[in-house]
Every structure is written in C-alpha cells, then in structure tokens.
C-alpha cells in the first residue's frame, strides 16, 4: 500500500464575517493569492489563500479545488488587511468587497462578449492651453516616476481638468499600466466612457452595480488578467484585482457619495490614497471645490497641488447673484420668485436653456392634514413620507416604504384633508408647466433616472435641444457639459444650511458651486440666481464672490481650535436594535465605559437624527480626539467591554461624513 501524499497547510480567508483566515490542508503548495474552494460547515465556498501563518495544531480539512482565476495580487491583499484594521470591519467582510464567488467562473455561453480593445496612448488629443500643458506635464512626470504620490488638480468648472488628467492616463498607457478612474455617481459613467473612448480610440471598461452578472464576470476577469487597461468605476472599483495598477484618479474628490455608509464603512477617496501607496502608483484628486481635508493636506505639503484658475477656450465664469425672497417673494402657493420666472423667459427667448436646481425628490417633502395638522410619516423610520405625483404614492426615501395617499385622516377622520407642504422637483415642474406650457421641462432625479443609459438619453435630449428647461436634484451638479445652458436658478439656496452637521456649510458651497458651474460653459455668458431668505449668509456670499479659498480658510479657523476634522479625529458609534429600551441600555453602558484622557472627548449618547431607521431604534456616541491619538486602538478596547445582545448591532464609522 502506497503512503498518502504529503500535505502542507495554508491559510484561506473567506468572504464572510470572520476576523481571520482558516487553516486547510493541501497536497501541493499554494501561493498566497490563489483562489480556491474549501469546505465550510456543510457547503463548499470560495476563498483566497492568505498571508497569515496557518495553525499547526488543529485538525484540517483539505482544499477542495483551485479555481482557474488569476491570483489576487499582493497589493490588494495588503489593502484588504489595511482597510480591515482601519475601519474595524472583519477581514472577511472586506474580502467580500473584492471576491465575488458567482463572478469567478469563466463565462460559459456563446454570443456577444465585451471586446476590451486596448486604448491607444498615441491617439491625438485636444490642443491644451499653456496652463493645461503645464499641469499635464507635471502629472505625466508623476506617472513616469512609477512611485507613490498624491496630486490635487484644482480647477474651476469648465477649466478642462478632465483633458489634463487624461494626459496622465495616456502616460500610464505608454508604460503598459492599468488605470482606475473613480466617479461618485453611476449616472456619470456613460458620459465619461464616451469622452475617454473618444480620447483613446477604444471604450474603457466600466464597473458598477448596474452591470449584468455576465458583464461583471467578463470585466472582473479582464481586470485580473490585465486586458482591461482603463477602468471607470464607482467606489467599489478600489477592490478590483488589478494585474498592474499604475494610476488612480478620483474625479470630484469632494463628493460625499464616495463614502460607503453600510456594511464596511469607508471613504473611497481616503482608501484610494492607501491603494495607490501599496501599489507604488500616483493618485490624482480632481475637483473644482476640493474638500477641506484635501486642501489642508496640500497646504501642509503632503499632497502636490496644480491649479487651473480659468475656464478653457475663453469662456467666463457665470455671474452669481442672490435673489432675496424677502424682497421678491413668490406668489401665494408658488415657489419661484417672479424675477426668476422672468429670467427664464428671457433665456428661452434668446434660444438658450435654463436649469432649476432643488435637492428634493418627489412632489412635496411633507403631507399634512389641514384639519388637525397630522403629518404622514413612515412607520419604520423617523421621516416624513414624500409625495410623488407621477404615481400617486407616498414613499420613505430611507427604507422605501410606500403607501397610497389616504382619503381619510387616520387622526381626525377628516375626508380629503391632506395637502402637500413645500416643494420637490415634481412640484417645481408643475409650476414651470403653468408658466411655460409650450416648453415642457425635463426632470433629472435619482428616482426617475436610475441607470447610466437613462442618464445618457436625458443628456442627449438636452444636447439635441429637445428640452430647454431642466429641473434636477444633485444629479445635475456633477460633470455635465451643456453648451447652450446659460441660466441656473437655485430654488432653495438655504436648504442644508441648518442642523448640526459639521460640514453643512462646506457641502452646500461645494454643491451649489458645482450647480452654478453648469451655466455659460461655451460662448454665451452664464448667470446664476440663488433664491434665499438669508442672502448675507457666509455660504451665499462665498458663492457670489467666487472666493472659495477664503471660505475654506474661515471654515479652518472655526474647526482648528476644537480639533474638529481635519484637525482632529472623529469616530461615530451607532447602536441599533428593534427594541428601543435595549438600544438605550447599550448606549448608556458604552457611555459609562468610555475612554478618558488628554485629547479625548466622548459626546452622547443621544438619539441619531434619524432615530428610527428600517424598524431599528438608533443611538449614537461620538469619539473626538486630537490627531496624534490612534482611535482604532481606543475603540477596540472600548467596545470589547460591552457584549451585544442577540439582534443588537454596533456600527463604527471612522471619519464620519454624514451625521444622520
């Protein structure tokens, strides 16, 4: 009888809520990064051979098989380890962002496949201005160095930032490197794909949740095999297994959409810095309104900075004016000032296009009973139900709960007593239809335009002059180029300035400046009207003056003394439970055992602003420290003292962006 073949042990990380790898046996050595199938309980699952030493003592089960998939590279494995340690998320949960078992098998069907034609680095690009050439030369040099660096490309809207960073992309292509371009919104991908495809004579790969499983399977394998040279992606693209990643670009780096709020909570902009460092690649952060964190990093010398202070081709920045609603109020029951309506009429008469911006989806944000004042709210969330006129329904924008509008008030039994309060984009569209019956508006909002192809169709209608009035939410603020658009009206410039959000002013300035930047991007001058009840607010003044650096300097001066970000560290602890008393008890226990010491402050517990979300009661504590304190070490020791009852959950948000 022949002796059994010798075995060796390997560590395999699985894409589940495990903090470490498991030990398995194998008859032949496996290198770290190999993708394998292994037994787990009564099933077989996919995992990755990891860099942890295997346990020499335990009884092991053998690896079932090795998959025909390129090994996950060392820089990605190191990145997963780093993200886990930084966010305090289980290492397996982070691996799940990078390892999608259903996508690992080769595509086993005939028919159309994705071509992945190589991009042509020598394909001629546009003629750059002297300022653009100077910035492009600097970026190309960073790529040629093939070493880690971070550069902020700061340029006003319409300054040609995209064409400049595409010169760096071309340099990376010449070096046979792969390039990752991160965008904050999936809807922008079609326009970006077309622009980059035109620049390099081949369509780039895309990676986002709207792809079919077959498209995702093909793209994942092409990235891992090095056949996809340019990848345009949402934030999840950071976890793709690039064979040779040589450049990362984060476009609109200031956008809060780069923050992942569920599951593994991370900020893609900040994690892009880590991914670039681990693969010794340059990172370019692009924005017309850079975040205060990035501005401070550039000021301290940690990041390089390049500026494009003027629009390309001689186009001028739009004239921004405050429209004081106290002096020029809308008519009763309406939301647009007569001055704004007349400006729209003048714009249309010149054969130009107008855009109205209001960051509220639906018809009305609140519906109440005129008899007793009862407000229709979500039974699962601390939120009012939003009315949508297109399909007569009231919906919660947090959990998706939907009901038909009741004919009888559940509080006082009054019949047909409910009235909409306040405007959403649908209500503004109704008002525009009354004033301009021959010019039907186009609404651009995330509940109406849900896919990149729908966004492309909307953009094409605008470009073809099929619509001349656009009404949109924050979707219209990012990256669009409409050459005939000359007027932007902001329906409620005060929206977002109230409440306790640390970054409310910064985020409002960024969003409204981006919206304003859609106007006057070609020959015709642009004009922006900000409807406001407080035209002397610092945010409104900053938008009118266009002096955003001064505004950010004022923000810095306010945050620095209290060690608020970026001059200190924050971590939010969010306790949630289906039982309100249980959530309160856990929060109070955490408060009693909170860390203490110089430079450490714990705020709370308190109900989260959305205290009930999807049927779970939420309480929040906030840990604030000076920058030199490692908050992860404090948090590990702190939460270890409080075991959670079954069904309760504790989410930790390092560097929170949203405080909801």
XYZ file of N, CA, C and O in Angstrom, residues 79 82-84 86-87 182 235 238-239 248 250 258 265-278 283 654-655:
120
model
N -4.034 45.673 0.971
C -5.069 46.697 1.058
C -6.253 46.207 1.890
O -6.785 46.931 2.738
N -5.333 46.284 5.460
C -5.262 47.665 5.961
C -6.662 48.230 6.203
O -6.925 48.842 7.248
N -7.566 48.033 5.236
C -8.930 48.555 5.384
C -9.612 47.921 6.591
O -10.317 48.591 7.352
N -9.396 46.631 6.793
C -9.984 45.956 7.942
C -9.489 46.567 9.248
O -10.277 46.843 10.158
N -8.241 49.534 9.729
C -8.606 50.947 9.871
C -10.084 51.122 10.207
O -10.447 51.924 11.065
N -10.943 50.357 9.530
C -12.383 50.528 9.724
C -12.930 49.678 10.854
O -14.092 49.824 11.228
N -12.185 56.726 -10.645
C -13.359 56.611 -9.776
C -14.266 57.819 -9.969
O -13.808 58.966 -9.966
N -17.175 53.536 -6.360
C -16.184 53.377 -5.289
C -15.724 51.928 -5.115
O -14.592 51.667 -4.716
N -12.223 50.186 -6.235
C -10.975 50.135 -5.464
C -10.582 48.711 -5.096
O -9.406 48.433 -4.836
N -11.548 47.803 -5.064
C -11.284 46.439 -4.612
C -11.140 45.456 -5.777
O -11.147 44.248 -5.565
N -4.313 55.977 -10.289
C -5.682 56.112 -9.795
C -6.082 57.575 -9.905
O -5.314 58.469 -9.520
N -9.343 60.078 -8.808
C -10.619 60.246 -8.099
C -11.221 61.556 -8.573
O -10.767 62.632 -8.187
N -18.691 59.248 -2.275
C -17.566 58.324 -2.167
C -17.534 57.626 -0.810
O -16.726 56.722 -0.606
N -17.736 50.344 6.365
C -17.901 51.789 6.213
C -16.539 52.405 5.898
O -15.624 52.385 6.730
N -16.403 52.948 4.694
C -15.117 53.507 4.283
C -15.343 54.675 3.342
O -16.410 54.821 2.743
N -14.330 55.533 3.206
C -14.361 56.642 2.265
C -13.427 56.297 1.117
O -12.223 56.127 1.313
N -13.978 56.187 -0.094
C -13.181 55.740 -1.236
C -12.037 56.687 -1.548
O -10.968 56.251 -1.990
N -12.225 57.986 -1.330
C -11.117 58.925 -1.585
C -9.940 58.633 -0.672
O -8.791 58.552 -1.113
N -10.213 58.440 0.608
C -9.133 58.186 1.561
C -8.510 56.814 1.340
O -7.289 56.645 1.454
N -9.330 55.826 1.028
C -8.788 54.492 0.778
C -8.015 54.439 -0.539
O -7.111 53.619 -0.703
N -8.341 55.324 -1.484
C -7.579 55.388 -2.728
C -6.138 55.808 -2.462
O -5.211 55.363 -3.155
N -5.939 56.641 -1.460
C -4.574 57.030 -1.082
C -3.791 55.790 -0.659
O -2.632 55.585 -1.055
N -4.425 54.940 0.129
C -3.764 53.727 0.618
C -3.503 52.758 -0.528
O -2.410 52.198 -0.647
N -4.510 52.554 -1.389
C -4.326 51.614 -2.506
C -3.185 52.076 -3.413
O -2.373 51.273 -3.881
N -3.128 53.382 -3.686
C -2.051 53.904 -4.533
C -0.688 53.696 -3.882
O 0.282 53.323 -4.552
N -0.616 53.910 -2.584
C 0.669 53.745 -1.889
C 1.131 52.296 -1.926
O 2.322 52.008 -2.138
N 0.204 51.357 -1.748
C 0.573 49.942 -1.706
C 1.016 49.418 -3.069
O 1.772 48.446 -3.146
N -1.627 59.069 -7.438
C -3.057 59.304 -7.274
C -3.336 60.757 -7.623
O -2.616 61.657 -7.176
N -15.484 55.311 11.166
C -14.272 56.101 11.328
C -14.327 57.259 10.333
O -14.627 57.057 9.162
N -14.042 58.476 10.795
C -14.084 59.669 9.937
C -15.467 59.850 9.316
O -15.622 59.840 8.084
